[in-house]
GROMACS .gro file of C-alpha atoms in nm:
model
  458
    1MET     CA    1  -7.652  25.759  15.819
    2HIS     CA    2  -7.735  25.549  16.150
    3THR     CA    3  -7.412  25.622  16.412
    4GLU     CA    4  -7.376  25.392  16.721
    5GLU     CA    5  -7.446  25.555  17.019
    6LEU     CA    6  -7.138  25.545  17.255
    7SER     CA    7  -7.237  25.368  17.646
    8PHE     CA    8  -7.269  25.570  17.921
    9ARG     CA    9  -6.965  25.398  18.052
   10GLU     CA   10  -6.711  25.548  17.763
   11LYS     CA   11  -6.916  25.931  17.749
   12LEU     CA   12  -6.827  25.863  18.119
   13GLY     CA   13  -6.482  25.728  18.166
   14TYR     CA   14  -6.393  26.061  17.843
   15GLY     CA   15  -6.522  26.332  18.084
   16LEU     CA   16  -6.307  26.230  18.390
   17GLY     CA   17  -5.999  26.291  18.195
   18ASP     CA   18  -6.162  26.675  18.156
   19THR     CA   19  -6.200  26.630  18.529
   20ALA     CA   20  -5.801  26.521  18.600
   21SER     CA   21  -5.769  26.857  18.398
   22ASN     CA   22  -5.956  27.055  18.549
   23PHE     CA   23  -5.804  26.953  18.878
   24PHE     CA   24  -5.539  27.210  18.812
   25PHE     CA   25  -5.645  27.439  18.510
   26GLN     CA   26  -5.888  27.505  18.797
   27VAL     CA   27  -5.669  27.600  19.006
   28PHE     CA   28  -5.422  27.791  18.795
   29ASN     CA   29  -5.738  27.986  18.664
   30LEU     CA   30  -5.842  28.074  18.996
   31PHE     CA   31  -5.481  28.067  19.233
   32LEU     CA   32  -5.226  28.096  19.120
   33MET     CA   33  -5.174  28.458  19.075
   34TYR     CA   34  -5.255  28.483  19.432
   35TYR     CA   35  -5.049  28.204  19.506
   36TYR     CA   36  -4.727  28.410  19.337
   37THR     CA   37  -4.792  28.697  19.451
   38ASP     CA   38  -4.951  28.701  19.826
   39ILE     CA   39  -4.792  28.349  19.908
   40PHE     CA   40  -4.449  28.308  19.678
   41GLY     CA   41  -4.429  28.668  19.786
   42LEU     CA   42  -4.338  28.782  19.343
   43PRO     CA   43  -4.437  29.141  19.240
   44PRO     CA   44  -4.765  29.107  19.020
   45ALA     CA   45  -4.561  29.277  18.702
   46ALA     CA   46  -4.332  29.026  18.714
   47VAL     CA   47  -4.577  28.713  18.725
   48GLY     CA   48  -4.753  28.910  18.399
   49ALA     CA   49  -4.440  28.938  18.217
   50MET     CA   50  -4.393  28.577  18.286
   51PHE     CA   51  -4.711  28.438  18.156
   52LEU     CA   52  -4.635  28.564  17.830
   53ILE     CA   53  -4.333  28.501  17.778
   54THR     CA   54  -4.374  28.171  17.829
   55LYS     CA   55  -4.598  28.142  17.558
   56ILE     CA   56  -4.368  28.133  17.348
   57ILE     CA   57  -4.290  27.794  17.405
   58ASP     CA   58  -4.712  27.684  17.358
   59ALA     CA   59  -4.649  27.861  17.040
   60VAL     CA   60  -4.430  27.593  16.895
   61SER     CA   61  -4.469  27.313  17.176
   62ASP     CA   62  -4.904  27.261  17.093
   63PRO     CA   63  -4.893  27.245  16.715
   64VAL     CA   64  -4.619  27.022  16.740
   65MET     CA   65  -4.739  26.802  16.952
   66GLY     CA   66  -5.066  26.820  16.725
   67LEU     CA   67  -4.825  26.668  16.382
   68ILE     CA   68  -4.689  26.422  16.657
   69ALA     CA   69  -4.981  26.240  16.790
   70ASP     CA   70  -5.192  26.293  16.382
   71ARG     CA   71  -4.836  26.061  16.276
   72THR     CA   72  -4.891  25.799  16.595
   73ASN     CA   73  -4.996  25.451  16.526
   74THR     CA   74  -5.007  25.214  16.809
   75ARG     CA   75  -5.223  24.918  16.869
   76TRP     CA   76  -5.408  25.153  17.109
   77GLY     CA   77  -5.488  25.437  16.896
   78LYS     CA   78  -5.265  25.822  16.789
   79TYR     CA   79  -5.417  25.982  17.095
   80ARG     CA   80  -5.481  25.754  17.379
   81PRO     CA   81  -5.141  25.663  17.454
   82TYR     CA   82  -4.998  25.978  17.594
   83LEU     CA   83  -5.317  25.969  17.833
   84LEU     CA   84  -5.108  25.644  17.992
   85TRP     CA   85  -4.780  25.775  17.988
   86GLY     CA   86  -4.821  26.144  18.016
   87ALA     CA   87  -5.020  26.132  18.344
   88ILE     CA   88  -4.731  26.100  18.592
   89PRO     CA   89  -4.470  26.368  18.466
   90TYR     CA   90  -4.825  26.538  18.392
   91GLY     CA   91  -4.940  26.535  18.776
   92LEU     CA   92  -4.524  26.581  18.929
   93CYS     CA   93  -4.519  26.924  18.744
   94GLY     CA   94  -4.832  27.057  18.898
   95TYR     CA   95  -4.688  26.940  19.188
   96PHE     CA   96  -4.380  27.117  19.195
   97MET     CA   97  -4.546  27.457  19.084
   98PHE     CA   98  -4.655  27.452  19.468
   99ALA     CA   99  -4.371  27.341  19.683
  100GLY     CA  100  -4.247  27.713  19.742
  101PRO     CA  101  -3.882  27.653  19.855
  102GLU     CA  102  -3.758  27.892  20.009
  103MET     CA  103  -3.511  28.093  19.787
  104SER     CA  104  -3.383  28.497  19.663
  105GLN     CA  105  -3.642  28.684  19.482
  106THR     CA  106  -3.416  28.599  19.229
  107GLY     CA  107  -3.436  28.240  19.256
  108LYS     CA  108  -3.794  28.209  19.340
  109LEU     CA  109  -3.839  28.365  18.939
  110ILE     CA  110  -3.648  28.148  18.803
  111TYR     CA  111  -3.836  27.880  18.991
  112ALA     CA  112  -4.136  28.018  18.863
  113TYR     CA  113  -4.037  27.996  18.544
  114VAL     CA  114  -3.913  27.652  18.538
  115THR     CA  115  -4.202  27.493  18.691
  116TYR     CA  116  -4.453  27.682  18.478
  117THR     CA  117  -4.303  27.653  18.213
  118ALA     CA  118  -4.277  27.217  18.265
  119MET     CA  119  -4.616  27.209  18.317
  120MET     CA  120  -4.736  27.387  18.048
  121LEU     CA  121  -4.527  27.111  17.793
  122ALA     CA  122  -4.657  26.837  18.018
  123TYR     CA  123  -5.031  26.978  17.967
  124THR     CA  124  -4.947  26.971  17.596
  125VAL     CA  125  -4.860  26.629  17.584
  126VAL     CA  126  -5.145  26.512  17.747
  127ASN     CA  127  -5.401  26.790  17.684
  128VAL     CA  128  -5.338  26.762  17.262
  129PRO     CA  129  -5.442  26.454  17.275
  130TYR     CA  130  -5.701  26.390  17.460
  131SER     CA  131  -5.895  26.683  17.318
  132ALA     CA  132  -5.865  26.510  16.965
  133LEU     CA  133  -5.971  26.193  17.157
  134MET     CA  134  -6.300  26.270  17.097
  135GLY     CA  135  -6.270  26.428  16.727
  136VAL     CA  136  -6.225  26.035  16.646
  137ILE     CA  137  -6.420  25.928  16.958
  138SER     CA  138  -6.733  25.837  16.704
  139PRO     CA  139  -6.804  26.022  16.342
  140SER     CA  140  -7.166  26.203  16.434
  141SER     CA  141  -7.146  26.515  16.580
  142ILE     CA  142  -7.421  26.481  16.761
  143GLU     CA  143  -7.247  26.166  16.988
  144ARG     CA  144  -6.956  26.393  16.970
  145THR     CA  145  -7.178  26.678  17.127
  146LYS     CA  146  -7.277  26.440  17.413
  147VAL     CA  147  -6.950  26.301  17.434
  148ALA     CA  148  -6.892  26.721  17.469
  149GLY     CA  149  -7.134  26.772  17.781
  150TYR     CA  150  -7.000  26.466  17.997
  151ARG     CA  151  -6.700  26.620  17.915
  152PHE     CA  152  -6.765  26.945  18.081
  153ILE     CA  153  -6.990  26.808  18.342
  154CYS     CA  154  -6.698  26.639  18.441
  155ALA     CA  155  -6.481  26.927  18.385
  156PHE     CA  156  -6.721  27.209  18.575
  157ALA     CA  157  -6.734  26.923  18.934
  158ALA     CA  158  -6.406  26.917  18.955
  159GLY     CA  159  -6.411  27.263  18.909
  160TRP     CA  160  -6.684  27.285  19.169
  161LEU     CA  161  -6.445  27.124  19.383
  162ILE     CA  162  -6.127  27.259  19.366
  163ALA     CA  163  -6.358  27.611  19.389
  164THR     CA  164  -6.562  27.473  19.698
  165PHE     CA  165  -6.258  27.332  19.873
  166VAL     CA  166  -5.936  27.459  19.822
  167GLY     CA  167  -5.977  27.745  19.990
  168PRO     CA  168  -6.073  27.522  20.337
  169LEU     CA  169  -5.856  27.256  20.239
  170LYS     CA  170  -5.490  27.433  20.244
  171ASN     CA  171  -5.674  27.639  20.572
  172LEU     CA  172  -5.669  27.321  20.743
  173LEU     CA  173  -5.393  27.100  20.562
  174GLY     CA  174  -5.154  27.398  20.661
  175GLY     CA  175  -5.232  27.500  20.968
  176GLY     CA  176  -5.283  27.860  20.920
  177ASP     CA  177  -4.961  27.834  20.693
  178GLU     CA  178  -5.123  27.916  20.294
  179ALA     CA  179  -4.762  27.799  20.162
  180GLU     CA  180  -4.802  27.447  20.283
  181GLY     CA  181  -5.210  27.410  20.226
  182PHE     CA  182  -5.157  27.482  19.939
  183ARG     CA  183  -4.818  27.138  19.905
  184LEU     CA  184  -5.004  26.941  20.087
  185THR     CA  185  -5.309  27.048  19.898
  186MET     CA  186  -5.153  26.971  19.532
  187ILE     CA  187  -5.056  26.663  19.639
  188ILE     CA  188  -5.367  26.488  19.669
  189PHE     CA  189  -5.505  26.660  19.312
  190ALA     CA  190  -5.211  26.514  19.153
  191VAL     CA  191  -5.241  26.144  19.247
  192LEU     CA  192  -5.629  26.218  19.116
  193SER     CA  193  -5.541  26.357  18.811
  194VAL     CA  194  -5.326  26.093  18.732
  195ALA     CA  195  -5.609  25.825  18.848
  196LEU     CA  196  -5.815  25.969  18.616
  197PHE     CA  197  -5.634  25.994  18.293
  198TRP     CA  198  -5.585  25.606  18.287
  199VAL     CA  199  -5.938  25.552  18.371
  200THR     CA  200  -6.000  25.730  18.019
  201PHE     CA  201  -5.718  25.535  17.883
  202ALA     CA  202  -5.896  25.201  17.971
  203THR     CA  203  -6.226  25.292  17.919
  204THR     CA  204  -6.239  25.499  17.566
  205LYS     CA  205  -6.184  25.438  17.201
  206GLU     CA  206  -6.062  25.558  16.816
  207ARG     CA  207  -6.340  25.507  16.593
  208VAL     CA  208  -6.297  25.742  16.318
  209VAL     CA  209  -6.059  25.572  16.045
  210PRO     CA  210  -5.901  25.802  15.803
  211GLN     CA  211  -5.771  25.800  15.482
  212VAL     CA  212  -5.392  25.691  15.460
  213THR     CA  213  -5.248  26.037  15.274
  214LYS     CA  214  -4.892  26.074  15.265
  215SER     CA  215  -4.688  26.285  15.568
  216ASN     CA  216  -4.685  26.621  15.464
  217VAL     CA  217  -4.633  26.843  15.725
  218ARG     CA  218  -4.648  27.137  15.507
  219LEU     CA  219  -4.985  27.060  15.318
  220ASP     CA  220  -5.071  26.966  15.648
  221ILE     CA  221  -5.065  27.350  15.761
  222LYS     CA  222  -5.161  27.449  15.421
  223THR     CA  223  -5.501  27.221  15.516
  224LEU     CA  224  -5.558  27.397  15.846
  225LEU     CA  225  -5.512  27.775  15.728
  226SER     CA  226  -5.713  27.723  15.503
  227ASN     CA  227  -5.980  27.552  15.694
  228GLY     CA  228  -6.156  27.909  15.798
  229PRO     CA  229  -6.464  27.810  16.047
  230TRP     CA  230  -6.131  27.707  16.268
  231ALA     CA  231  -6.014  28.028  16.219
  232VAL     CA  232  -6.303  28.162  16.345
  233LEU     CA  233  -6.296  27.936  16.677
  234PHE     CA  234  -5.929  28.021  16.687
  235ALA     CA  235  -5.952  28.386  16.759
  236SER     CA  236  -6.269  28.361  16.976
  237ALA     CA  237  -6.078  28.130  17.198
  238ILE     CA  238  -5.810  28.374  17.255
  239VAL     CA  239  -6.097  28.668  17.349
  240THR     CA  240  -6.267  28.427  17.515
  241LEU     CA  241  -6.041  28.241  17.742
  242MET     CA  242  -5.861  28.614  17.847
  243ASN     CA  243  -6.244  28.690  17.985
  244ILE     CA  244  -6.161  28.335  18.162
  245ALA     CA  245  -5.859  28.434  18.296
  246VAL     CA  246  -5.913  28.836  18.388
  247ARG     CA  247  -6.204  28.750  18.558
  248ASN     CA  248  -6.057  28.408  18.778
  249GLY     CA  249  -5.736  28.574  18.845
  250SER     CA  250  -5.915  28.918  18.944
  251LEU     CA  251  -6.165  28.681  19.169
  252LEU     CA  252  -5.998  28.653  19.476
  253TYR     CA  253  -5.871  29.003  19.506
  254TYR     CA  254  -6.248  29.146  19.433
  255PHE     CA  255  -6.373  28.935  19.741
  256LYS     CA  256  -6.040  29.046  19.956
  257TYR     CA  257  -6.053  29.355  19.925
  258TYR     CA  258  -6.345  29.477  19.782
  259VAL     CA  259  -6.583  29.270  19.967
  260GLY     CA  260  -6.388  29.221  20.306
  261ASP     CA  261  -6.343  28.867  20.270
  262ASP     CA  262  -6.158  28.802  20.587
  263GLY     CA  263  -6.196  28.449  20.565
  264VAL     CA  264  -6.453  28.355  20.824
  265PRO     CA  265  -6.702  28.083  20.779
  266LEU     CA  266  -7.029  28.208  20.636
  267PHE     CA  267  -7.150  27.857  20.626
  268LEU     CA  268  -6.989  27.517  20.763
  269ILE     CA  269  -6.605  27.585  20.702
  270PHE     CA  270  -6.704  27.795  20.391
  271ASP     CA  271  -6.655  28.126  20.393
  272LYS     CA  272  -6.842  28.420  20.099
  273THR     CA  273  -6.526  28.365  19.781
  274ALA     CA  274  -6.637  27.950  19.827
  275VAL     CA  275  -6.961  27.995  19.900
  276PHE     CA  276  -6.955  28.219  19.575
  277LEU     CA  277  -6.806  27.996  19.368
  278SER     CA  278  -6.947  27.671  19.500
  279LEU     CA  279  -7.284  27.806  19.374
  280GLY     CA  280  -7.189  27.952  19.086
  281LEU     CA  281  -7.019  27.645  18.951
  282LEU     CA  282  -7.333  27.472  19.046
  283SER     CA  283  -7.575  27.696  18.856
  284MET     CA  284  -7.300  27.602  18.591
  285ILE     CA  285  -7.404  27.276  18.585
  286GLY     CA  286  -7.668  27.291  18.546
  287GLY     CA  287  -7.648  27.496  18.316
  288ILE     CA  288  -7.402  27.197  18.116
  289LEU     CA  289  -7.671  26.990  18.144
  290LEU     CA  290  -7.900  27.159  17.861
  291THR     CA  291  -7.647  27.111  17.624
  292ARG     CA  292  -7.803  26.785  17.448
  293TYR     CA  293  -8.167  26.938  17.449
  294LEU     CA  294  -8.008  27.277  17.324
  295ALA     CA  295  -7.838  27.148  17.042
  296VAL     CA  296  -8.092  26.965  16.880
  297HIS     CA  297  -8.314  27.236  16.828
  298PHE     CA  298  -8.116  27.504  16.805
  299GLU     CA  299  -7.763  27.565  16.601
  300LYS     CA  300  -7.463  27.589  16.810
  301ARG     CA  301  -7.364  27.946  16.652
  302ALA     CA  302  -7.631  28.110  16.758
  303LEU     CA  303  -7.675  27.931  17.055
  304MET     CA  304  -7.262  28.046  17.106
  305ILE     CA  305  -7.348  28.389  16.976
  306ALA     CA  306  -7.677  28.417  17.280
  307LEU     CA  307  -7.542  28.279  17.572
  308THR     CA  308  -7.197  28.440  17.561
  309LEU     CA  309  -7.365  28.836  17.521
  310LEU     CA  310  -7.612  28.769  17.791
  311ASN     CA  311  -7.298  28.645  18.060
  312ALA     CA  312  -7.164  28.947  17.921
  313VAL     CA  313  -7.473  29.160  18.126
  314THR     CA  314  -7.415  28.999  18.430
  315MET     CA  315  -7.055  29.045  18.396
  316ALA     CA  316  -7.096  29.426  18.346
  317ALA     CA  317  -7.319  29.412  18.673
  318PHE     CA  318  -7.068  29.402  18.914
  319PHE     CA  319  -6.905  29.690  18.843
  320TYR     CA  320  -7.225  29.873  18.950
  321ILE     CA  321  -7.287  29.665  19.293
  322PRO     CA  322  -7.197  29.799  19.657
  323PRO     CA  323  -7.001  29.507  19.828
  324GLU     CA  324  -7.256  29.522  20.062
  325GLN     CA  325  -7.500  29.357  19.837
  326TYR     CA  326  -7.307  28.997  19.871
  327TRP     CA  327  -7.638  28.828  19.816
  328LEU     CA  328  -7.722  29.003  19.484
  329MET     CA  329  -7.364  28.898  19.348
  330VAL     CA  330  -7.442  28.551  19.441
  331LEU     CA  331  -7.775  28.587  19.216
  332VAL     CA  332  -7.630  28.755  18.954
  333ASN     CA  333  -7.314  28.490  18.922
  334CYS     CA  334  -7.499  28.187  18.950
  335ILE     CA  335  -7.767  28.408  18.658
  336GLY     CA  336  -7.462  28.474  18.416
  337SER     CA  337  -7.316  28.099  18.553
  338PHE     CA  338  -7.613  27.883  18.456
  339LEU     CA  339  -7.612  28.101  18.089
  340ILE     CA  340  -7.287  28.001  18.034
  341GLY     CA  341  -7.236  27.654  18.096
  342PRO     CA  342  -7.373  27.493  17.739
  343THR     CA  343  -7.115  27.666  17.529
  344PRO     CA  344  -6.803  27.517  17.625
  345ALA     CA  345  -6.980  27.172  17.523
  346LEU     CA  346  -7.071  27.336  17.241
  347VAL     CA  347  -6.733  27.504  17.157
  348TRP     CA  348  -6.522  27.197  17.154
  349SER     CA  349  -6.759  26.988  16.978
  350MET     CA  350  -6.752  27.246  16.698
  351TYR     CA  351  -6.343  27.212  16.734
  352ALA     CA  352  -6.426  26.841  16.615
  353ASP     CA  353  -6.702  26.985  16.321
  354CYS     CA  354  -6.417  27.185  16.198
  355ALA     CA  355  -6.126  26.840  16.224
  356ASP     CA  356  -6.451  26.747  15.979
  357TYR     CA  357  -6.465  27.001  15.758
  358GLY     CA  358  -6.099  27.004  15.736
  359GLU     CA  359  -6.088  26.709  15.596
  360TRP     CA  360  -6.425  26.708  15.413
  361LYS     CA  361  -6.274  26.989  15.186
  362SER     CA  362  -5.879  26.877  15.137
  363GLY     CA  363  -5.904  26.518  15.166
  364ARG     CA  364  -5.645  26.555  15.490
  365ARG     CA  365  -5.716  26.464  15.840
  366ILE     CA  366  -5.579  26.668  16.098
  367THR     CA  367  -5.741  26.617  16.405
  368ALA     CA  368  -5.422  26.682  16.685
  369LEU     CA  369  -5.317  26.976  16.451
  370VAL     CA  370  -5.697  27.157  16.489
  371PHE     CA  371  -5.732  27.056  16.831
  372SER     CA  372  -5.349  27.130  16.966
  373THR     CA  373  -5.391  27.500  16.765
  374VAL     CA  374  -5.729  27.578  16.961
  375GLN     CA  375  -5.540  27.480  17.274
  376PHE     CA  376  -5.278  27.663  17.234
  377ALA     CA  377  -5.518  27.977  17.170
  378GLN     CA  378  -5.716  27.916  17.431
  379LYS     CA  379  -5.364  27.917  17.662
  380MET     CA  380  -5.254  28.180  17.502
  381GLY     CA  381  -5.556  28.395  17.582
  382LEU     CA  382  -5.499  28.244  17.980
  383ALA     CA  383  -5.144  28.403  17.962
  384VAL     CA  384  -5.229  28.704  17.764
  385GLY     CA  385  -5.536  28.747  18.035
  386ALA     CA  386  -5.345  28.680  18.300
  387GLY     CA  387  -5.090  28.897  18.237
  388LEU     CA  388  -5.274  29.166  18.145
  389LEU     CA  389  -5.395  29.136  18.495
  390GLY     CA  390  -5.077  29.110  18.691
  391ILE     CA  391  -4.959  29.419  18.464
  392VAL     CA  392  -5.289  29.633  18.519
  393LEU     CA  393  -5.268  29.570  18.863
  394GLY     CA  394  -4.912  29.685  18.899
  395ALA     CA  395  -5.021  29.988  18.697
  396PHE     CA  396  -5.277  30.054  18.966
  397GLY     CA  397  -5.088  30.026  19.252
  398PHE     CA  398  -5.145  29.697  19.357
  399VAL     CA  399  -4.991  29.630  19.708
  400ALA     CA  400  -5.041  29.298  19.829
  401ASN     CA  401  -5.173  29.231  20.158
  402GLU     CA  402  -5.222  29.609  20.267
  403ALA     CA  403  -5.540  29.837  20.200
  404GLN     CA  404  -5.575  29.935  19.875
  405SER     CA  405  -5.634  30.285  19.746
  406GLU     CA  406  -5.914  30.412  19.530
  407THR     CA  407  -5.698  30.368  19.205
  408SER     CA  408  -5.623  30.019  19.293
  409MET     CA  409  -5.970  29.938  19.397
  410MET     CA  410  -6.049  30.094  19.036
  411GLY     CA  411  -5.865  29.874  18.918
  412ILE     CA  412  -5.970  29.568  19.069
  413ARG     CA  413  -6.354  29.643  18.998
  414LEU     CA  414  -6.233  29.735  18.638
  415MET     CA  415  -6.032  29.327  18.552
  416PHE     CA  416  -6.354  29.212  18.713
  417SER     CA  417  -6.621  29.303  18.556
  418ILE     CA  418  -6.574  29.533  18.278
  419LEU     CA  419  -6.314  29.408  18.125
  420PRO     CA  420  -6.419  29.063  18.104
  421ALA     CA  421  -6.788  29.164  17.956
  422ALA     CA  422  -6.591  29.399  17.702
  423LEU     CA  423  -6.405  29.036  17.601
  424ALA     CA  424  -6.718  28.852  17.591
  425VAL     CA  425  -6.860  29.078  17.356
  426LEU     CA  426  -6.544  29.084  17.089
  427GLY     CA  427  -6.546  28.662  17.169
  428ALA     CA  428  -6.920  28.685  17.029
  429MET     CA  429  -6.872  28.908  16.703
  430PHE     CA  430  -6.540  28.661  16.612
  431ILE     CA  431  -6.887  28.390  16.630
  432PHE     CA  432  -7.086  28.529  16.421
  433PHE     CA  433  -6.882  28.432  16.098
  434TYR     CA  434  -6.844  28.101  16.225
  435ARG     CA  435  -7.033  27.914  15.845
  436ILE     CA  436  -7.096  27.520  15.965
  437ASP     CA  437  -7.491  27.454  16.040
  438HIS     CA  438  -7.672  27.186  16.043
  439GLU     CA  439  -7.702  27.111  15.672
  440THR     CA  440  -7.365  27.159  15.570
  441ILE     CA  441  -7.282  26.870  15.926
  442VAL     CA  442  -7.543  26.666  15.712
  443GLU     CA  443  -7.363  26.667  15.400
  444MET     CA  444  -7.023  26.624  15.593
  445GLU     CA  445  -7.103  26.313  15.796
  446GLU     CA  446  -7.257  26.097  15.504
  447ALA     CA  447  -6.867  26.247  15.258
  448LEU     CA  448  -6.680  26.152  15.493
  449ALA     CA  449  -6.842  25.819  15.632
  450LEU     CA  450  -6.878  25.696  15.241
  451ARG     CA  451  -6.496  25.733  15.259
  452HIS     CA  452  -6.392  25.579  15.587
  453ALA     CA  453  -6.573  25.258  15.477
  454LYS     CA  454  -6.339  25.287  15.208
  455THR     CA  455  -6.076  25.316  15.436
  456ALA     CA  456  -6.148  25.006  15.673
  457GLU     CA  457  -6.247  24.796  15.372
  458GLY     CA  458  -5.882  24.831  15.252
   0.00000   0.00000   0.00000
């Protein structure tokens, strides 16, 4: 089956949408727990509980948004309109999370609940359709894998900017006031996010035209639950994002309290933490550049398992590295980041394959529902991981901005090394049961191409 290759302009335009997402997503991963505890002054256990409790809303909003997006029909398509109209609320909600008004302790906690929940809803409205767009941008699995490669190069380029510049930028703009620095920094990222979502809207096109089927929510959900490959990826997404949330959320604590990074520049304006993050993310981008080659020559499932397990070894190694061996930490992190680099693009193309699989087996295409439920699994994993981090920090006796006891230091070290490594191994175990291989993809694409051609003729 011959499929037209997507242009560089469209692949880059799609990828810039994840740059917009990651201007906030990476800030949340790396800085949000630290912001809430060490700047906004909330207890870590209360923050951890908030991350968990607010997922009740996501449990409803994510699949509902998927159902809505799948039923949307406009002259711009099903999914692209949400990038146009949802961008501004997304930017505003992201800024208000870091506005940091002066309030009582109870008032601050309520404010955190409201703004965090609003942000997650805005994220859902934009990112469920954005993710589903990759499933209809091309009928070809290999073209979608290429698009996913562009997506995650752009995503981790944004991650590199966040990791490298947020710390120095908030210090520079805040003039020593971290709260003011975060406020001004997030204004910049909010404006950029809105603009980039609009670029994605303007440069992309929806090409997969599904068969027209009668609207039936119950049947859509039944179709989803009978999709075995989706169920495997759903479970893997939860533990994988728990791994990311625990490790990224504990990183600032690890460097501040274990390594002893006091913010003194190591290189130009960048302290030890910024250099560590920057070099790690550059290594990850290097790994992403190999995605296309690897996807052509190896099965996605085998790649995901091998790369995840090797990365788990590098994470576990941090438990044994002494605090004065900073450059060894940098080297091990760069190796692990390079190894894990191809996996985000691979797994998101696997989600699109699951949407094809569901339509192939049932005749119903529920692209946005597939992506929305996996996105919920990811957000659940992030929330559980971040909640676990807050609860463990509290249980081990962590006290913000104080010298840590041996017990609390042990908690920080475990959360940065052993626990995320164990979660990575569990995620690889789930991927073992994923059963869409190259032969299945070829068979699906040929069958669906015939169906879609008949639909287009009709």
